[in-house]
Coordinates of C-alpha atoms in Angstrom, one line a residue:
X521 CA -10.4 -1.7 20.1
X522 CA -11.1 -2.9 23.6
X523 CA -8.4 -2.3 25.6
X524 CA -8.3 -5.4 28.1
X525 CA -8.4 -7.8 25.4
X526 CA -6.6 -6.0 22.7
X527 CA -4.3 -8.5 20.0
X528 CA -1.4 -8.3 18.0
X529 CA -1.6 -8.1 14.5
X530 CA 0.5 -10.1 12.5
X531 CA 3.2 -9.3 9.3
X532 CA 1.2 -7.8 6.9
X533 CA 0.8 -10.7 3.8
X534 CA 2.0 -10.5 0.1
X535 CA -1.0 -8.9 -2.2
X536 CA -1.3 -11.0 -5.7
X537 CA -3.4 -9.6 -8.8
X538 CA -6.9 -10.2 -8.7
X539 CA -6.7 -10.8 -12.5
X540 CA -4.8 -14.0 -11.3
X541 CA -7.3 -15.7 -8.9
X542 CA -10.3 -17.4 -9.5
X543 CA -13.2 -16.2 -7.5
X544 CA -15.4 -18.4 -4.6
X545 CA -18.9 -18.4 -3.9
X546 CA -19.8 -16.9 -0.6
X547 CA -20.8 -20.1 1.0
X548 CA -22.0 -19.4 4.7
X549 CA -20.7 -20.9 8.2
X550 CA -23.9 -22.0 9.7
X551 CA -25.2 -19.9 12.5
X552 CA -28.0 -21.9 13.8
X553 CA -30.7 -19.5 15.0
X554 CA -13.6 -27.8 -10.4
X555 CA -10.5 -28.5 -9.0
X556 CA -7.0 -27.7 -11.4
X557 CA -3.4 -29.3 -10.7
X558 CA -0.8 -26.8 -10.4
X559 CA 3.3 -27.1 -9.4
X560 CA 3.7 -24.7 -6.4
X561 CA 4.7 -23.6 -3.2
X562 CA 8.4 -22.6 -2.2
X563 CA 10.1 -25.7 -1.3
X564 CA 10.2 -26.6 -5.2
X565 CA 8.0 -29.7 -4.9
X566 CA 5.3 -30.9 -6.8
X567 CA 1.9 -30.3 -5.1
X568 CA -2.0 -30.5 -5.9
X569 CA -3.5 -27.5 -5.9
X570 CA -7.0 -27.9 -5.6
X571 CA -9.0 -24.4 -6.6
X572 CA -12.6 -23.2 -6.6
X573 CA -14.7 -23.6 -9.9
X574 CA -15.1 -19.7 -11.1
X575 CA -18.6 -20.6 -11.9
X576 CA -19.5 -20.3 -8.8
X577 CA -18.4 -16.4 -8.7
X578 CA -21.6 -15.4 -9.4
X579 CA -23.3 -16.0 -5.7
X580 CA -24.7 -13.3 -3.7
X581 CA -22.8 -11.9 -1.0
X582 CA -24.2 -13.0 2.6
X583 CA -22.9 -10.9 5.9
X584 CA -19.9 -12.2 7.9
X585 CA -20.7 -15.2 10.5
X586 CA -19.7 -12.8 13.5
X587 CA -18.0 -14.5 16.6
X588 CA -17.9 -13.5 20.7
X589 CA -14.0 -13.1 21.0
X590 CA -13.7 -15.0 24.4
X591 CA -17.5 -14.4 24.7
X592 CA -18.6 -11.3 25.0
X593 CA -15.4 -9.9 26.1
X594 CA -16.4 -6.2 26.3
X595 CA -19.3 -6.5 28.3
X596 CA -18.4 -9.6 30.9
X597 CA -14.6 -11.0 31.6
X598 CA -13.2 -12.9 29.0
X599 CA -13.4 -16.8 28.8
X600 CA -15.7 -17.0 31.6
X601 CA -19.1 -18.4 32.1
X602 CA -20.5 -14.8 32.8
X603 CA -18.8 -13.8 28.9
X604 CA -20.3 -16.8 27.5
X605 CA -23.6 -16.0 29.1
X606 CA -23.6 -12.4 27.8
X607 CA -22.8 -13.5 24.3
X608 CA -25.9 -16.0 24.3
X609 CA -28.1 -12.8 26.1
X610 CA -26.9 -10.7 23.2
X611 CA -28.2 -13.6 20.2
X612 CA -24.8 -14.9 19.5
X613 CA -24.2 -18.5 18.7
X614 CA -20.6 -18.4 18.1
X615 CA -18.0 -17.8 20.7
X616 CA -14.6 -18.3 21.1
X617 CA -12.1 -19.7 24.0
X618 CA -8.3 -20.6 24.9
X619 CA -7.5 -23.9 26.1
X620 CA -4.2 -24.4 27.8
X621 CA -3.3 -27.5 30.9
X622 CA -2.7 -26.7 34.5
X623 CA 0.1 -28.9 36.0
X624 CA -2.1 -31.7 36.8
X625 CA -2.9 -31.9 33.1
X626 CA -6.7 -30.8 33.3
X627 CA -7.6 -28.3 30.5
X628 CA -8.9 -24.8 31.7
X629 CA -10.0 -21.8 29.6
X630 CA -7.7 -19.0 30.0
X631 CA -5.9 -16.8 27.5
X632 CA -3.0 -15.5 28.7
X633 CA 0.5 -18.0 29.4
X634 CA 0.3 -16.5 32.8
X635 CA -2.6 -15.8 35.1
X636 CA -1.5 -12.5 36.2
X637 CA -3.7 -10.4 34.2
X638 CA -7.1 -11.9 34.6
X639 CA -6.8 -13.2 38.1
X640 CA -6.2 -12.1 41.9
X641 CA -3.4 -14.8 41.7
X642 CA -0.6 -12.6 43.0
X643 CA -2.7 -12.3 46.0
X644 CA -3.5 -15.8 46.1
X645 CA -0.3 -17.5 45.8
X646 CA 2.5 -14.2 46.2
X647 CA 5.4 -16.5 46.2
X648 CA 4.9 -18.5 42.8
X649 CA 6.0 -15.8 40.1
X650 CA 5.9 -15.9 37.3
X651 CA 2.5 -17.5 37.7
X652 CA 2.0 -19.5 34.7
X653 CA -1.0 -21.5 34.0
X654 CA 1.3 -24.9 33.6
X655 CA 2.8 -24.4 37.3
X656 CA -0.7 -24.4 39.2
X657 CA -3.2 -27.3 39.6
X658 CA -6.7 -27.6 38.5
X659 CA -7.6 -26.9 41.7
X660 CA -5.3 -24.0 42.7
X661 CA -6.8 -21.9 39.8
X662 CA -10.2 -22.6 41.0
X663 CA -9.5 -20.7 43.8
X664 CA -8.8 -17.7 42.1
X665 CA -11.0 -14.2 41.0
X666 CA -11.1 -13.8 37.2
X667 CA -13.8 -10.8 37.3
X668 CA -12.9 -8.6 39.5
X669 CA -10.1 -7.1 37.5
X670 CA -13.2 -6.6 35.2
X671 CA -15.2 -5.1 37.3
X672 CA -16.4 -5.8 41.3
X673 CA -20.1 -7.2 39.6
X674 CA -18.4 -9.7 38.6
X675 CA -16.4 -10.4 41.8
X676 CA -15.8 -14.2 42.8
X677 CA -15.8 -15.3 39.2
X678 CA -13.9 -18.4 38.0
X679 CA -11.4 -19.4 35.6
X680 CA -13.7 -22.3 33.8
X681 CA -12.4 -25.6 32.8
X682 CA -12.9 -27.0 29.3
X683 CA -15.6 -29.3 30.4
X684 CA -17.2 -26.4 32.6
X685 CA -17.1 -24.3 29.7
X686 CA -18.6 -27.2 27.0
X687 CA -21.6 -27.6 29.5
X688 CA -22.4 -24.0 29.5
X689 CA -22.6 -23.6 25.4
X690 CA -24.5 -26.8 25.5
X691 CA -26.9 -25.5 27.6
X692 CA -27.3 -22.4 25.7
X693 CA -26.7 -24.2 22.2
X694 CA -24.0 -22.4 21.1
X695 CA -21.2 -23.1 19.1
X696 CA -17.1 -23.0 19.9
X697 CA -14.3 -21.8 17.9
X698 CA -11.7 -23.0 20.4
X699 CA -8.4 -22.1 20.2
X700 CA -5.1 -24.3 21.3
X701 CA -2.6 -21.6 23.2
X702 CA 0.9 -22.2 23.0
X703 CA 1.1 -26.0 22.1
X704 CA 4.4 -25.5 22.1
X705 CA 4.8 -25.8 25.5
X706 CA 1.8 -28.2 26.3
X707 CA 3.0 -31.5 25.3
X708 CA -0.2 -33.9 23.7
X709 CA -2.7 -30.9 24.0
X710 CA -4.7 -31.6 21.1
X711 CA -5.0 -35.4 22.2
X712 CA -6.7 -34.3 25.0
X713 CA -8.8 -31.6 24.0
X714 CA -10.3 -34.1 21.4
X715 CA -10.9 -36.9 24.4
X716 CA -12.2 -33.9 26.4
X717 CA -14.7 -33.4 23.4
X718 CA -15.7 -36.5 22.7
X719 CA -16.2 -37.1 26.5
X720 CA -18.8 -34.3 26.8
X721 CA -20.5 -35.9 23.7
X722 CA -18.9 -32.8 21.5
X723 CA -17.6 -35.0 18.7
X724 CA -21.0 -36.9 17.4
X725 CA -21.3 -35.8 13.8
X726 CA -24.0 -33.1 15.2
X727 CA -21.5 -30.9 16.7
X728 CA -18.3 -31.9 14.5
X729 CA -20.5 -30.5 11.6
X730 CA -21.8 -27.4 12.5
X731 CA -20.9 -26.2 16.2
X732 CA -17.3 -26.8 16.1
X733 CA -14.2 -25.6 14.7
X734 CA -10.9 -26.0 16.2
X735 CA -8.0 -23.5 15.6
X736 CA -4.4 -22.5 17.0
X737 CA -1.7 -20.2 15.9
X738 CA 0.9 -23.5 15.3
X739 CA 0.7 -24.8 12.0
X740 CA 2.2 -28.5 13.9
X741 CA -0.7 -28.3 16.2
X742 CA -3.3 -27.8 13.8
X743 CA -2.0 -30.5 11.7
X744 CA -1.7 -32.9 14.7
X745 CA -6.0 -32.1 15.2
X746 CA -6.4 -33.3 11.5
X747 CA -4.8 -36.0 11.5
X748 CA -6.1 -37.4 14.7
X749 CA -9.7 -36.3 13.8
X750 CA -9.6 -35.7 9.9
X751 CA -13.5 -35.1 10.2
X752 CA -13.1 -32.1 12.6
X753 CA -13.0 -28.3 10.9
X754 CA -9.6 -26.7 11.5
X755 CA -8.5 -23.0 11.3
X756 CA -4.8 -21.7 11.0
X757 CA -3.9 -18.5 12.8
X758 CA -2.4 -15.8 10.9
X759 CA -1.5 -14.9 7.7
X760 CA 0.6 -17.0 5.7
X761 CA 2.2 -16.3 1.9
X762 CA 0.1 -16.2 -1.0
X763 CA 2.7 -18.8 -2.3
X764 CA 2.4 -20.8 1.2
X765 CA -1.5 -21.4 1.2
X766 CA -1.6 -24.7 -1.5
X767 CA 0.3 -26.4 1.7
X768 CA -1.8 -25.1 4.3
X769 CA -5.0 -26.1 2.4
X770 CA -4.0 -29.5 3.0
X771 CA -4.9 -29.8 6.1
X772 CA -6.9 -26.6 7.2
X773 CA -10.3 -25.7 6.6
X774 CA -9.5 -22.2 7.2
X775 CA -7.0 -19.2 7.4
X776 CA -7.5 -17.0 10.2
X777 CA -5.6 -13.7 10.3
X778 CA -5.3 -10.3 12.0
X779 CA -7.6 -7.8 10.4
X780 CA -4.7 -5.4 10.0
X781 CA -2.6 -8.0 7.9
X782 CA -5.3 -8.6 5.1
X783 CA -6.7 -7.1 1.5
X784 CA -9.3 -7.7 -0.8
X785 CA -6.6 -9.6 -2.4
X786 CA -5.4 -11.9 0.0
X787 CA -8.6 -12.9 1.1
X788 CA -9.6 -14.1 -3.1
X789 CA -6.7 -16.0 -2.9
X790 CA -7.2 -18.0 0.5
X791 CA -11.2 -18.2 -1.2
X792 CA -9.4 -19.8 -4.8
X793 CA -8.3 -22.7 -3.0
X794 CA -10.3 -25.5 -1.5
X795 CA -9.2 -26.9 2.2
X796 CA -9.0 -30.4 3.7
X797 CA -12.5 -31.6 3.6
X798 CA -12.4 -30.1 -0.4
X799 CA -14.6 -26.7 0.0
X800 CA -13.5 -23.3 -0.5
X801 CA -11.0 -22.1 2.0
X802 CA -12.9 -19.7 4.5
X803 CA -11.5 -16.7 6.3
X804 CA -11.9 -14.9 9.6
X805 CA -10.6 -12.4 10.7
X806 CA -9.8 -11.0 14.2
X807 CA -10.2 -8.7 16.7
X808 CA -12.8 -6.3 15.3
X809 CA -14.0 -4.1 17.7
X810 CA -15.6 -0.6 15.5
X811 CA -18.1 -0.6 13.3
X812 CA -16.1 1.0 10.7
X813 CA -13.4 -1.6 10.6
X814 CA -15.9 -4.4 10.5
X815 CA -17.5 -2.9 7.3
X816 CA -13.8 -2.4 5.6
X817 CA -13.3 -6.2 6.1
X818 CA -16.7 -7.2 5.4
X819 CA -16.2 -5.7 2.2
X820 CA -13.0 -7.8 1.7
X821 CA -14.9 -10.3 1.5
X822 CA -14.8 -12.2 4.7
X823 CA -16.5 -15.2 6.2
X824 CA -16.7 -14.1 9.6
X825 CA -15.6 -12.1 11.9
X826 CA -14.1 -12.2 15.3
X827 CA -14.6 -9.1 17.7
X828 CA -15.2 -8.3 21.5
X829 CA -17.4 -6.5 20.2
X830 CA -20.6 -8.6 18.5
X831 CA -23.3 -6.5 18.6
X832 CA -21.3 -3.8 17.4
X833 CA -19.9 -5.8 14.4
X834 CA -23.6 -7.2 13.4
X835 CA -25.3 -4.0 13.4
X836 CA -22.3 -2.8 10.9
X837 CA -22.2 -5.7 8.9
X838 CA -25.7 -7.4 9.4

């Protein structure tokens, strides 16, 4: 695993019997180059459990969609133009960002809660510890070095914001898994990412249906994007109960967990169940950054793959 950009893997999830899950088809995430009623879940309530037809068990395998963990995030610094760049030099479509506010409220791509590790900013500003992205203006972390750290090619380097960022996969017609960070402590984040995206034209049907997915590790948050777009695709991060995905499903599109926390198991029962917009549940998994561990998950079973690493992870599972 790449050091730099290394992620902590969640609590391993609850396996279930295979014999008890009805398989998926292997429906793919576009790259661009029978339902049954069940009473579940752990709160003792009724719920609709909407499952994939097991006629559709028999498709064919197709590789993992594979996606450029904040770009290309071994080879350029992470959620920068220069990563996003490198991912589109290497033939990657898919690539995925942070999105967190600065105290003036405009959204900039970052990944840690502090800008400490990816930035000269206790150069910059030495008398603002701790140095969290929510205490500095739009304009303050402009000023700032994010490539340096990386390496000194990549000296004067910027922190991008979200518009920066959407104009730079337009022009290289990628496509964005983006990420809310901590909406816990951004008050009316997803609001804004979504006016943000529609503003730079990134929620016309075009892009809502194949080049854009929106994720976050809160459940709250991810809920909040449906239900103010119910059109947009949503992932969950992490890896919740077997018994816990019927209520998930209702208003994700898919289940996004560490690679360490998953089996062959889990990842048939996120694919027996069919998400918000009523198709089978997908799965990626992150950070994948050897071949060997991309072919283990790939062999799970899953949709897609997120790694620092791309061309590592295609050549392995391609």
């Amino acid at each position: 695993m790449y050091a730099r950009t290394a992620t902590a893997a969640v609590a391993a999830a609850a396996l279930v019997g295979a014999g008890a899950l009805l398989m998926s088809t292997a429906d793919t995430q576009t790259t661009g180059r029978g339902t049954a009623t069940a009473t579940a879940g752990h709160t003792g309530t009724s719920t609709s459990i909407r499952t994939v037809s097991a006629r559709t068990a028999e498709a064919k395998p197709v590789a993992p969609v594979v996606f450029a963990h904040r770009g290309a995030s071994a080879y350029a610094p992470e959620n920068t133009l220069a990563a996003v760049d490198k991912a589109d030099a290497l033939g990657f479509d898919w690539v995925e960002n942070d999105v967190q506010f600065t105290k003036d409220g405009v959204l900039v791509v970052v990944h840690d809660t502090d800008l400490k590790r990816t930035t000269d900013v206790e150069e910059v500003f030495p008398d603002r510890a701790p140095w969290a992205v929510k205490d500095f203006t739009a304009a303050e972390i402009a000023r700032l070095d994010a490539g340096s750290w990386f390496g000194p090619q990549f000296a004067g380097t910027r922190v991008p914001t979200l518009k920066q960022y959407l104009d730079r996969i337009e022009r290289n017609h990628q496509k964005l898994l983006l990420e809310i960070k901590s909406p816990e402590i951004y008050p009316g984040i997803e609001k804004e990412t979504l006016r943000v995206l529609s503003q730079q034209g990134w929620l016309d049907r075009k892009h809502v249906k194949n080049r854009l997915v929106i994720q976050s590790f809160g459940a709250d948050s991810v809920k909040k994007v449906h239900q103010q777009r119910p059109d947009v695709t949503t992932g969950f991060l992490g890896t919740p109960a077997v018994a816990d995905l019927p209520s998930y499903a209702t208003f994700t599109d898919q289940i996004n967990p560490s690679y360490t926390s998953i089996s062959a198991d889990y990842v048939k029962a996120v694919h027996a169940l069919k998400g918000a917009h009523d198709k089978k549940l997908r799965v990626n998994t992150w950070t994948v950054n050897d071949a060997a561990t991309a072919a283990k998950v790939a062999g799970f079973g899953v949709d897609g793959i997120i790694t620092n690493t791309p061309d590592v992870v295609r050549e392995a599972t391609g």
